[in-house]
Coordinates of C-alpha atoms and ligand atoms in Angstrom, one line a residue:
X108 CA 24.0 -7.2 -151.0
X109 CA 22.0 -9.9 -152.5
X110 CA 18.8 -9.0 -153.8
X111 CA 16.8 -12.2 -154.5
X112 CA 14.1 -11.0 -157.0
X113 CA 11.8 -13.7 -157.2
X114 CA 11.9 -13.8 -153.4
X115 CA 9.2 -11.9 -151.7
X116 CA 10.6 -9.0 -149.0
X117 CA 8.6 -8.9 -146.0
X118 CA 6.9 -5.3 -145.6
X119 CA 7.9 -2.6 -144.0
X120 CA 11.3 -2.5 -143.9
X121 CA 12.8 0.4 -142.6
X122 CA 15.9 2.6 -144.2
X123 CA 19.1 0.8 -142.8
X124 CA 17.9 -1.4 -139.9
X125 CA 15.7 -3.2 -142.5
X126 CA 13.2 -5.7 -140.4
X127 CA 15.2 -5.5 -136.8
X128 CA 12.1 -3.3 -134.5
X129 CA 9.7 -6.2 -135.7
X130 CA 12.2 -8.6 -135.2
X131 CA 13.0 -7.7 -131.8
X132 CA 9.5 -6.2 -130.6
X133 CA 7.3 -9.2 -131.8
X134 CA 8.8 -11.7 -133.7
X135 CA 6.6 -14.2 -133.2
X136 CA 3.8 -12.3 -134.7
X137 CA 6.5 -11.2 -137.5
X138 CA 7.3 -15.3 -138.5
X139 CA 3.1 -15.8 -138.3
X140 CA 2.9 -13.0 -140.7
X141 CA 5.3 -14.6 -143.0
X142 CA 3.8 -17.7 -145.0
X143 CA 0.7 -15.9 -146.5
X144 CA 3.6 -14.2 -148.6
X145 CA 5.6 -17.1 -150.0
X146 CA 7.4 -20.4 -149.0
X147 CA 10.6 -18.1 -148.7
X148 CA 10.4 -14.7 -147.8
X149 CA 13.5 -12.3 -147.5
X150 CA 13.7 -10.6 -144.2
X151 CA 16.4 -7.7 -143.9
X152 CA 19.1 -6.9 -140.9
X153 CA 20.7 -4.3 -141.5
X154 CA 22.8 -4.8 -144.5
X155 CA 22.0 -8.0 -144.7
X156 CA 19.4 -10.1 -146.2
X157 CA 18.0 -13.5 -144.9
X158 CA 15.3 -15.9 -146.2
X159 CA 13.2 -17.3 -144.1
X160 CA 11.6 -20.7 -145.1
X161 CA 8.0 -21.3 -144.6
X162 CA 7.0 -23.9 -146.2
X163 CA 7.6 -27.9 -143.8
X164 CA 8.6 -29.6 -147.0
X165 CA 11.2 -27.1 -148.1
X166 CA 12.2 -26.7 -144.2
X167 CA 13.0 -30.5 -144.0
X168 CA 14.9 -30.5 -147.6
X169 CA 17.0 -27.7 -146.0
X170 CA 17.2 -29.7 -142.6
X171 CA 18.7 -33.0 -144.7
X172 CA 20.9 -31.2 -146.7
X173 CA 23.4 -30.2 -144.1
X174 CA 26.9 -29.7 -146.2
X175 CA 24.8 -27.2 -148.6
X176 CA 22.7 -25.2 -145.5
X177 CA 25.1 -25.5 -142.9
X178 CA 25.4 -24.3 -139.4
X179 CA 26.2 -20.2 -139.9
X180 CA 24.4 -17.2 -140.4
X181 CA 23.6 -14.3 -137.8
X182 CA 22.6 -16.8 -134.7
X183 CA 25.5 -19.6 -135.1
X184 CA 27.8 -16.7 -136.0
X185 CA 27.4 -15.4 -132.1
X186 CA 26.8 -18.9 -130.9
X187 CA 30.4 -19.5 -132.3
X188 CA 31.5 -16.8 -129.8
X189 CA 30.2 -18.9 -127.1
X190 CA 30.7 -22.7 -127.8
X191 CA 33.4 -22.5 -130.1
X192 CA 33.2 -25.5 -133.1
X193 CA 32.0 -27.9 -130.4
X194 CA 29.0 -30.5 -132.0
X195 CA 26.5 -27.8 -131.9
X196 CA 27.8 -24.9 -134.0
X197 CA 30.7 -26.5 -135.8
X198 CA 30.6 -26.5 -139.9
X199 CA 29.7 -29.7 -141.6
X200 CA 33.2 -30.7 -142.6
X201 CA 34.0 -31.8 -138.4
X202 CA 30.4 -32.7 -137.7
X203 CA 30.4 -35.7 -138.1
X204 CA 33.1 -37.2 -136.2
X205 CA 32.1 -34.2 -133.5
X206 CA 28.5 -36.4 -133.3
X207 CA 29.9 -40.0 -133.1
X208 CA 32.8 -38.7 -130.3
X209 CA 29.3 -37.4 -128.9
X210 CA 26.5 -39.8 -129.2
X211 CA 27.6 -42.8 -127.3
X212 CA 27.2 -39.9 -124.3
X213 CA 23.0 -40.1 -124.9
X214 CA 23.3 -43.8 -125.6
X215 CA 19.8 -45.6 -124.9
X216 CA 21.3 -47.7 -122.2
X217 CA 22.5 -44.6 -119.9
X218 CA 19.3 -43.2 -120.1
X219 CA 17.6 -44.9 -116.7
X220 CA 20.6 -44.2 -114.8
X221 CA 20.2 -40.4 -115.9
X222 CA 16.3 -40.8 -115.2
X223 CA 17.2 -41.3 -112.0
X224 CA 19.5 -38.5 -111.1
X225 CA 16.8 -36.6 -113.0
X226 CA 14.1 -37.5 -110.1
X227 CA 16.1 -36.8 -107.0
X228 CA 16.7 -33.2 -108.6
X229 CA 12.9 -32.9 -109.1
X230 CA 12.2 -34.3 -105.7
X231 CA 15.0 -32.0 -104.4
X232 CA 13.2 -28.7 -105.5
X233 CA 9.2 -30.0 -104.9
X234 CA 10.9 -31.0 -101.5
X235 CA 11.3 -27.3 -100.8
X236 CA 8.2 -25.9 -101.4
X237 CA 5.6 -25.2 -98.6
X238 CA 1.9 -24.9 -98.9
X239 CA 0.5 -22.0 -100.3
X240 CA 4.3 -21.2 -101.4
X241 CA 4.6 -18.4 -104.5
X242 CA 7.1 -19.9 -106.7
X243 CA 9.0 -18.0 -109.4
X244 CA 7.7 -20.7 -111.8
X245 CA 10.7 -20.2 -114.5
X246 CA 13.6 -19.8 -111.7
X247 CA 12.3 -22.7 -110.3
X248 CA 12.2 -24.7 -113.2
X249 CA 16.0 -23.3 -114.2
X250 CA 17.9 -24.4 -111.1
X251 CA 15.9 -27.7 -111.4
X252 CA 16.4 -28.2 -114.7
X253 CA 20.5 -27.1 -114.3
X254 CA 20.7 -29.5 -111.4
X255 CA 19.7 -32.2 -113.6
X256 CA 22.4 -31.1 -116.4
X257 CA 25.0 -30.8 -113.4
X258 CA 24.3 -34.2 -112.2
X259 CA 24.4 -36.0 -115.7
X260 CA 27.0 -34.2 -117.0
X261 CA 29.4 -34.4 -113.7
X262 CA 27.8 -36.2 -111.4
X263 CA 28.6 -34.7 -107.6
X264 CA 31.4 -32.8 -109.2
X265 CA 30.5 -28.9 -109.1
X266 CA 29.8 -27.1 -105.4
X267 CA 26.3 -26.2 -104.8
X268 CA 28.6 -22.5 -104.4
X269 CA 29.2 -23.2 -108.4
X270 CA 26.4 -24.6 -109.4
X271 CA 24.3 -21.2 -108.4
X272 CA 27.1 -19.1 -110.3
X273 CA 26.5 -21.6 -113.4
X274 CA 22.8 -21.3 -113.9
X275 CA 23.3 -17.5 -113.1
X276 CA 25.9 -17.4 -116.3
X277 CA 23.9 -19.3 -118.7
X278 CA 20.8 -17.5 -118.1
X279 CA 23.0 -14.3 -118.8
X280 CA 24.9 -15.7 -122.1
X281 CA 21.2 -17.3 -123.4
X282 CA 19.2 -14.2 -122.8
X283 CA 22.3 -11.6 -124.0
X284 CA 22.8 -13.9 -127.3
X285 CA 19.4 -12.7 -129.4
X286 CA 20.3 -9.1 -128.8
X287 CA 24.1 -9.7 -130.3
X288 CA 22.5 -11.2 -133.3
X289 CA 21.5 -7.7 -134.3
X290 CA 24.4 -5.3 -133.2
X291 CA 26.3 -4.8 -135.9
X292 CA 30.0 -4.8 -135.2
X293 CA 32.0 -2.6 -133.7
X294 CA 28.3 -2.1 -131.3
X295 CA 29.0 -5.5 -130.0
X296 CA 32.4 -4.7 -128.3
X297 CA 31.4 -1.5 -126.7
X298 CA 32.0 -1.5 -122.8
X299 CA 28.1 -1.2 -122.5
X300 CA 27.0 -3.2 -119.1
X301 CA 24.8 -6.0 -121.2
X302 CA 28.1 -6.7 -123.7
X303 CA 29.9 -6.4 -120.3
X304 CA 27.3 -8.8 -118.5
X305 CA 27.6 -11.0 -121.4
X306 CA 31.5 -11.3 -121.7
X307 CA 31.9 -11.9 -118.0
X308 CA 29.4 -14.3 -118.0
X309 CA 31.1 -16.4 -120.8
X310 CA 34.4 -16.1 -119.5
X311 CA 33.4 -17.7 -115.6
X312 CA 31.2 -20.5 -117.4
X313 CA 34.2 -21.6 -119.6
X314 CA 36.2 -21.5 -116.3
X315 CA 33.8 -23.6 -114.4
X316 CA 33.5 -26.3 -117.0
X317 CA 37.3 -26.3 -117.4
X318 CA 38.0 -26.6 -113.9
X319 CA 35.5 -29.8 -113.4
X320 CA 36.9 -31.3 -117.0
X321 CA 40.5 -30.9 -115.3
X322 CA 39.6 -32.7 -112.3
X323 CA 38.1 -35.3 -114.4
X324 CA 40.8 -36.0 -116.6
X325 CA 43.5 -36.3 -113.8
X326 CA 41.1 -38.9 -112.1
X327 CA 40.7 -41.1 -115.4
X328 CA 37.8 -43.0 -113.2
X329 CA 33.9 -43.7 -115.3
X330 CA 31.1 -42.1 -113.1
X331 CA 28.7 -43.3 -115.2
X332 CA 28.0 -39.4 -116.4
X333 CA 28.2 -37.4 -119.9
X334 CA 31.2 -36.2 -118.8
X335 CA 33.2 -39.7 -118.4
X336 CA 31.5 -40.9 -121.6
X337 CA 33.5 -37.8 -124.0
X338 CA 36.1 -38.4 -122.3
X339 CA 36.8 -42.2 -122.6
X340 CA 35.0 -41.4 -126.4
X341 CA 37.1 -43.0 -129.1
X342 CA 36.4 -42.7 -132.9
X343 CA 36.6 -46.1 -134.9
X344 CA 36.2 -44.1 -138.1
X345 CA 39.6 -41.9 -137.6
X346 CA 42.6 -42.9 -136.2
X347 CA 43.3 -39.9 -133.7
X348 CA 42.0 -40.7 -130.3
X349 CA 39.1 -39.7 -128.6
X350 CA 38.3 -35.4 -128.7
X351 CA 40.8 -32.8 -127.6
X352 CA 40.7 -31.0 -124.1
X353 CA 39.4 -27.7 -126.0
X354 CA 36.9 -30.1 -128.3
X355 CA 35.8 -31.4 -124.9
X356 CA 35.4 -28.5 -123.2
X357 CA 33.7 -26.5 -126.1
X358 CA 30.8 -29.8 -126.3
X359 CA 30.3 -29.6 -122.5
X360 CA 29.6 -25.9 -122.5
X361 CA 27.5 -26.8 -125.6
X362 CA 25.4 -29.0 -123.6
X363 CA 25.0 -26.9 -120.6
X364 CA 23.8 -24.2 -123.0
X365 CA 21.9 -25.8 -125.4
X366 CA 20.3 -28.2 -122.4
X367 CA 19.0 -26.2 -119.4
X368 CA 17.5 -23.0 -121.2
X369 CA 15.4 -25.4 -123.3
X370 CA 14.0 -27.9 -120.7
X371 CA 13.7 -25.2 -117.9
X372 CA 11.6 -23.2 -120.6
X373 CA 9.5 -26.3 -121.4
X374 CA 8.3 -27.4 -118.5
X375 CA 7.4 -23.1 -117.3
X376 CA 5.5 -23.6 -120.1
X377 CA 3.6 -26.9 -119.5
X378 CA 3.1 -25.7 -116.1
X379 CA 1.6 -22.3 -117.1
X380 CA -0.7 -24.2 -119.8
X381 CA -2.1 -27.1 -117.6
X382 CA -3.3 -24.7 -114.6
X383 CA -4.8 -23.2 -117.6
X384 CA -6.8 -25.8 -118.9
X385 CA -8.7 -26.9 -115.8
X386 CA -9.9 -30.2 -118.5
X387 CA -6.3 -31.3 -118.8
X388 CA -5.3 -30.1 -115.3
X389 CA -7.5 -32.9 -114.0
X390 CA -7.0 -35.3 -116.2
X391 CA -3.4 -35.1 -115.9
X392 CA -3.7 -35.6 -112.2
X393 CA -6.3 -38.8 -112.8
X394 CA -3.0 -40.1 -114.8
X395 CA -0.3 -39.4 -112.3
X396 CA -2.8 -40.6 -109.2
X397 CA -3.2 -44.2 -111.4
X398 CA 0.2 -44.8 -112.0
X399 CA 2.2 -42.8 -109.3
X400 CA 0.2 -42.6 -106.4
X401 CA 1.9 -39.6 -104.9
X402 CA 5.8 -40.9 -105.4
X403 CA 7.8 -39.5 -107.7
X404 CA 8.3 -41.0 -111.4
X405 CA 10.8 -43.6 -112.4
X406 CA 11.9 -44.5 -115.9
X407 CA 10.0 -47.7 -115.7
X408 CA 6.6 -45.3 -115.2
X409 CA 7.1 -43.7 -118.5
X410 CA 5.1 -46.1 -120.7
X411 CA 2.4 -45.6 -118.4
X412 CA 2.1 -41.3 -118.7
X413 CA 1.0 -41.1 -122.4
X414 CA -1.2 -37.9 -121.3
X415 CA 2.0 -36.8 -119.3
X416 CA 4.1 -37.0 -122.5
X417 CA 1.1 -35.5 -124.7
X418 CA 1.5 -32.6 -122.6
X419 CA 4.7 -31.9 -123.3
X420 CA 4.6 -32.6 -127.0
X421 CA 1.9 -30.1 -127.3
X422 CA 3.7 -27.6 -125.3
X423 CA 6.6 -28.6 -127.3
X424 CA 4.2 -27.5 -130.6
X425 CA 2.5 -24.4 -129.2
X426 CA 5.6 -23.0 -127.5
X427 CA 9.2 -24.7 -128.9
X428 CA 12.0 -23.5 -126.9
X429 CA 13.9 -23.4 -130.0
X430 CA 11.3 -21.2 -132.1
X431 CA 14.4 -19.6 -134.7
X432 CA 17.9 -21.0 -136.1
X433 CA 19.8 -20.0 -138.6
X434 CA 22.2 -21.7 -141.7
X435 CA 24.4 -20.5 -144.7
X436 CA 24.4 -21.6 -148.0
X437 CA 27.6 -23.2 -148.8
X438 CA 27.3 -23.9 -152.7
X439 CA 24.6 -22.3 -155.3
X440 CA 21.5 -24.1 -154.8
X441 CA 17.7 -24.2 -155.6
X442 CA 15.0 -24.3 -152.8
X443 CA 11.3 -24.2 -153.8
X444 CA 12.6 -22.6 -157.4
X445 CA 14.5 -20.4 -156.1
X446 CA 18.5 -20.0 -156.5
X447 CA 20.3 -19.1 -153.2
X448 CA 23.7 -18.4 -154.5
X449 CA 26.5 -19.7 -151.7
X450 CA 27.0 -17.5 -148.8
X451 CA 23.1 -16.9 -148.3
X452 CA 22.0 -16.5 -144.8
X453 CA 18.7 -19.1 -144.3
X454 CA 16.6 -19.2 -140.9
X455 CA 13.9 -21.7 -140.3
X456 CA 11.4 -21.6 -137.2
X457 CA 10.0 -24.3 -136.0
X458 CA 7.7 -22.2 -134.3
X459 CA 6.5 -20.8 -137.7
X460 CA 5.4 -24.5 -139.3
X461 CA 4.1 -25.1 -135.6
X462 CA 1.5 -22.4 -136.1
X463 CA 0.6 -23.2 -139.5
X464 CA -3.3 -23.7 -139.5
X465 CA -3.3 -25.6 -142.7
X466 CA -1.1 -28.3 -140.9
X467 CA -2.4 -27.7 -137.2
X468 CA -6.2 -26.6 -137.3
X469 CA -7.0 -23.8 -134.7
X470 CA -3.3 -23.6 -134.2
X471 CA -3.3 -21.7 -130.6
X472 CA -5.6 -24.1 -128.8
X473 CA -3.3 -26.0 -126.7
X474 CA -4.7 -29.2 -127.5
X475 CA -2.5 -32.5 -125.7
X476 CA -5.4 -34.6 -127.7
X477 CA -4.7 -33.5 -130.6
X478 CA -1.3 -35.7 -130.4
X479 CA -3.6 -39.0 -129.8
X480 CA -6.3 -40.9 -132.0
X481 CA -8.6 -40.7 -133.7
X482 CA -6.6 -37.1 -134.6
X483 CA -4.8 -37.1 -137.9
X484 CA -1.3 -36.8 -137.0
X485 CA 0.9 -34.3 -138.9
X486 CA 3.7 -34.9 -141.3
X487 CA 6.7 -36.2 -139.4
X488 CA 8.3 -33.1 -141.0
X489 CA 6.0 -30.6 -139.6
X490 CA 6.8 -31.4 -136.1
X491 CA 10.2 -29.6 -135.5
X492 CA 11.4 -29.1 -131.6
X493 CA 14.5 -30.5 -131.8
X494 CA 14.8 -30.3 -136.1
X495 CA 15.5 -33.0 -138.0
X496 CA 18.5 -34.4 -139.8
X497 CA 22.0 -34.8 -138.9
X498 CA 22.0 -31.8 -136.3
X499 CA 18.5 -32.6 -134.7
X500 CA 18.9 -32.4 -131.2
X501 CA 21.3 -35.4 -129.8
X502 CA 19.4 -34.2 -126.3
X503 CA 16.0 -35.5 -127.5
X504 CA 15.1 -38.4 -125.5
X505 CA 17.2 -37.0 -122.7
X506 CA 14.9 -34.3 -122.8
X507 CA 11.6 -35.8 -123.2
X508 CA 12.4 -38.3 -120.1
X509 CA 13.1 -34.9 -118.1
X510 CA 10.2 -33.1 -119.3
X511 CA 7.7 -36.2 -118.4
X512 CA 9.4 -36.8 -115.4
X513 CA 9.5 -34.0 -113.7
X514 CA 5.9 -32.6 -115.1
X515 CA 4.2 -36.3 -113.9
X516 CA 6.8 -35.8 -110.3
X517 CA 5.0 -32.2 -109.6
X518 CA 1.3 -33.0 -110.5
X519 CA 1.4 -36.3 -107.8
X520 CA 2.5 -33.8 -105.3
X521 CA 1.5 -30.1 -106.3
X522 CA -1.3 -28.1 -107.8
X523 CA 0.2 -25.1 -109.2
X524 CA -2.3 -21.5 -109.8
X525 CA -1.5 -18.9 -111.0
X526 CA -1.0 -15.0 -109.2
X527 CA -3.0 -12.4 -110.5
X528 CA -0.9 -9.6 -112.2
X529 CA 1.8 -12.4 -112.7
X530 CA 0.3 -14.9 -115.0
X531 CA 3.6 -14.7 -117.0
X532 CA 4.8 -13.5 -120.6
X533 CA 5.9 -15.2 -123.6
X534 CA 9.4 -13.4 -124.6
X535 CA 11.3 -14.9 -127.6
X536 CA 15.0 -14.6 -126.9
X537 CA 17.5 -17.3 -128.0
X538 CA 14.8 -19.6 -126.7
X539 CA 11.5 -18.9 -126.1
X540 CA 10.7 -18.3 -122.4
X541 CA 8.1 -17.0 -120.1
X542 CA 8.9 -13.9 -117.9
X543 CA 7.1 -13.3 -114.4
X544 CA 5.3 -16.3 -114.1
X545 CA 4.3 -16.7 -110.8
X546 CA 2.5 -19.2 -109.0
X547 CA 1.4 -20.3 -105.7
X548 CA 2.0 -24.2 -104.6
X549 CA -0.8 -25.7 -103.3
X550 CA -0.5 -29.6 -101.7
X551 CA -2.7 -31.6 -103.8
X552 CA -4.9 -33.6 -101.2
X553 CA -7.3 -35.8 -103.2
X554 CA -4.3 -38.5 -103.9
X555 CA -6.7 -41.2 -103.7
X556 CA -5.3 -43.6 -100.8
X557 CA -6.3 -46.9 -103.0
X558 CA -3.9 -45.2 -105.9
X559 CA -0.8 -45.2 -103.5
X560 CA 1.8 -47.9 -105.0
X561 CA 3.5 -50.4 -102.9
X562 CA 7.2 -49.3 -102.1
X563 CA 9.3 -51.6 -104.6
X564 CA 7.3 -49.2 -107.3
X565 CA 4.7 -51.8 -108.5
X566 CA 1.6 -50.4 -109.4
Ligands
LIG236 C1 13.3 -29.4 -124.5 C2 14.6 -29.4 -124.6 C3 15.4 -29.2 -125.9 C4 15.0 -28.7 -127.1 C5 13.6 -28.1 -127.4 C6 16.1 -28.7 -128.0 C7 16.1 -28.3 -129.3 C8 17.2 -28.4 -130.2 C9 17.1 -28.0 -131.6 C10 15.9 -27.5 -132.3 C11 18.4 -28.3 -132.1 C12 18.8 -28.0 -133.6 C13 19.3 -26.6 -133.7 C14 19.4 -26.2 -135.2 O1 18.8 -26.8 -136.1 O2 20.2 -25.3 -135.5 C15 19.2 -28.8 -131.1 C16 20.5 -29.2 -131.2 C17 21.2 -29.7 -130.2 N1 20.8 -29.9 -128.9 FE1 19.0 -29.7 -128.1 N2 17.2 -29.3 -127.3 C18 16.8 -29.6 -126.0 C19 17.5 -30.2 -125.1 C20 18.8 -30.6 -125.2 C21 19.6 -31.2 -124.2 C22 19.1 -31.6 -122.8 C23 20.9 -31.3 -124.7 C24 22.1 -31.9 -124.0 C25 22.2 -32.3 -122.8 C26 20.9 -30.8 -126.0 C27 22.0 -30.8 -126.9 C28 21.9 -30.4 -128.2 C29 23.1 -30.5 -129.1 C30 24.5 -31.0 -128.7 C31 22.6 -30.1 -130.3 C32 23.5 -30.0 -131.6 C33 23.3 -31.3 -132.4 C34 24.2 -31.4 -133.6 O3 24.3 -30.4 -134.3 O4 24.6 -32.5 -133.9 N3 19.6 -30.3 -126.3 N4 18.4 -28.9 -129.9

């Protein structure tokens, strides 16, 4: 075991399981506890030890560096289980021509064309809500938000029959994966029902996205999706053609994985917060009245929804999907002083520099004006929802567009309050989610008539 003595250990360890109760009873609390102690502090699982980095500026030297703190440690080492070496979990060494292979998939110029698929799987699920409806706010926002991944990444190509059965199985792999991180082999193969849950899950999501990729492959035609785009990708830097069927296969459940959980999660979230601030809640609707007028959002409405957009970066701050992640060392190195010999497990949060009051004064307010001037804005580097570097999320703009499109799409339409005895609970699995958040859907009826747009969208 490595025992890093000019590291601080966070207390109260206990014999054997080391830091695991805190880390699975309230972690968040846990990482908040963290900084006063150091800029790395050593956490224990078990056996093992990991150092968890506090500090932005040594977060974003670890984020840059990606050959010496690659993709490994406890989380990436189940991910791996999962997603195989696709783009998300794969070492450094294939990385690189995993993400060019990759990128031209989220190129700038698809984006409207996904902006619009986007909107008719908003409009789909506001479509079914009736007045005075109580909607289970985070199932909601899951088969929207797996809809929209479904119909970027395949177009019309998976049943409505699958598509149920493929939101069912990621929820189940997402939520079962921040348990595995802390069952200690042989514990993780036992016939229990969550490892069995888990397995069977994994096993019917590979089979679904195989199936589609199949079809796909034999038909050779471009739908204009994520899916044709790996598929007709070609490397110009390496002479083998584009990826393999398992390379293929391992990045589309990648993106399923790493892009409903998150967005779905998101916009719970903004959701939850806005009917909680009455303040933003109506000035969120004078926005969407302006520029929307009741109709759904287009792509060419974006520029005009900077409070929209504020509200999901400061949900994005106060509650990132992606709160913990974790790296290994691959050679001896220094971080803030330190030596972290290779083979060091390393976690950063963005959740943790999120909450930091020194960078983000009263750091729990949600606060969408905090984003806009005359606000200081914080360090590039202290801003972390989708990291930074060579592995920050290649989903990012994809994701915004989703977020402020569907968020401005419900306000026009739908004032959302919450139950009583269901206002929902902040749970921090593999991504951080809210749990029975309900909320009943109430018509908004003070659309001002004058606000409604002419049909060709002009405001
Ligand atoms: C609000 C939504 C999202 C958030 C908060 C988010 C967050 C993140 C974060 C923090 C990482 C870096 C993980 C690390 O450092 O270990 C990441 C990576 C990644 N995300 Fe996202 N993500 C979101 C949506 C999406 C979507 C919609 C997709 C795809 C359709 C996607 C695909 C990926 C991929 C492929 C990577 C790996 C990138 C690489 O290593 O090159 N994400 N995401």
């Amino acid at each position: 075991m490595k025992d890093f003595p000019s590291i601080p250990t966070a207390p109260r360890a206990l014999p054997l399981i080391g830091h695991v109760v805190p880390l699975l009873r309230d972690p968040l609390a846990f990482l908040n506890s963290l900084p006063a102690l150091g800029e790395l502090v050593r956490v224990r699982l078990g056996p093992l030890s990991m150092i968890v980095i506090c500090d932005p500026e040594l977060t974003r030297r670890a984020l840059l560096d990606d050959r010496v703190f690659d993709k490994g440690g406890p989380l990436y080492d189940r991910l791996r289980e999962v997603i195989g070496d696709g783009v998300v979990s794969c070492p450094h060494q294939a990385h690189r021509r995993l993400r060019r292979l990759s990128q031209p998939a989220f190129h700038q110029a698809r984006l409207p064309d996904y902006a619009r698929a986007m909107t008719g799987c908003v409009q789909e699920t506001t479509d079914s809500w009736s007045p005075g409806q109580v909607l289970d706010v985070p199932a909601e926002m899951m088969t929207t938000s797996s809809r929209i991944i479904t119909a970027t990444l395949f177009s019309d190509a998976l049943p409505s029959t699958a598509h149920g059965r493929l939101t069912d199985d990621v929820t189940t792999v997402v939520k079962s994966l921040y348990q595995r991180m802390f069952l200690i082999p042989p514990l993780d193969r036992l016939p229990t029902p969550g490892n069995r849950a888990h397995l069977a899950a994994r096993a019917r999501l590979h089979g679904t996205v195989e199936r589609v990729i199949a079809e796909r492959r034999a038909d050779g035609a471009d739908y204009g999706d994520l899916l044709s785009a790996l598929v007709a990708a070609h490397d110009p830097e390496d002479d083998r053609p584009g990826m393999s069927g398992a390379e293929i296969t391992d990045t589309v459940v990648s993106f399923v994985l790493a892009g409903i959980e998150s967005t779905a999660a998101t916009l719970s979230s903004a959701l939850d917060l806005v009917a909680r601030h009455p303040e933003v809640e109506q000035a969120l609707h004078a926005e969407v009245d302006a520029v929307l007028g009741g109709a759904p959002a287009t792509h060419a409405d974006l520029p005009r929804l900077p409070l929209t957009e504020r509200v999901i970066t400061e949900t994005l701050r106060l509650r990132p999907p992606g709160w913990f992640f974790t790296r290994v060392v691959t050679a001896d190195t220094q971080l803030g002083g330190h030596l972290l010999p290779a083979g060091t497990s390393v976690a950063y949060s963005p959740y943790l520099i999120h909450h930091r009051p020194d960078i983000y004064p009263d750091p729990e307010a949600f606060s969408p004006d905090r984003w806009a001037a005359p606000h200081p804005q914080p360090p590039r580097h202290a801003f972390l929802p989708f990291a930074a570097g060579a592995r920050k999320c290649i989903g990012d703009s994809f994701s915004m567009i989703e977020a402020t499109l569907a968020l401005a799409t419900i306000a026009a339409r739908w004032r959302l309050e919450h139950v009583p005895g269901h206002r929902g609970r902040l749970a921090a699995a593999v991504t951080l989610e809210l749990r029975d958040l309900r909320m009943r859907a109430r018509p908004r009826t003070s659309v001002p008539a004058a606000a409604l747009r002419s049909p060709e969208g002009a405001p």
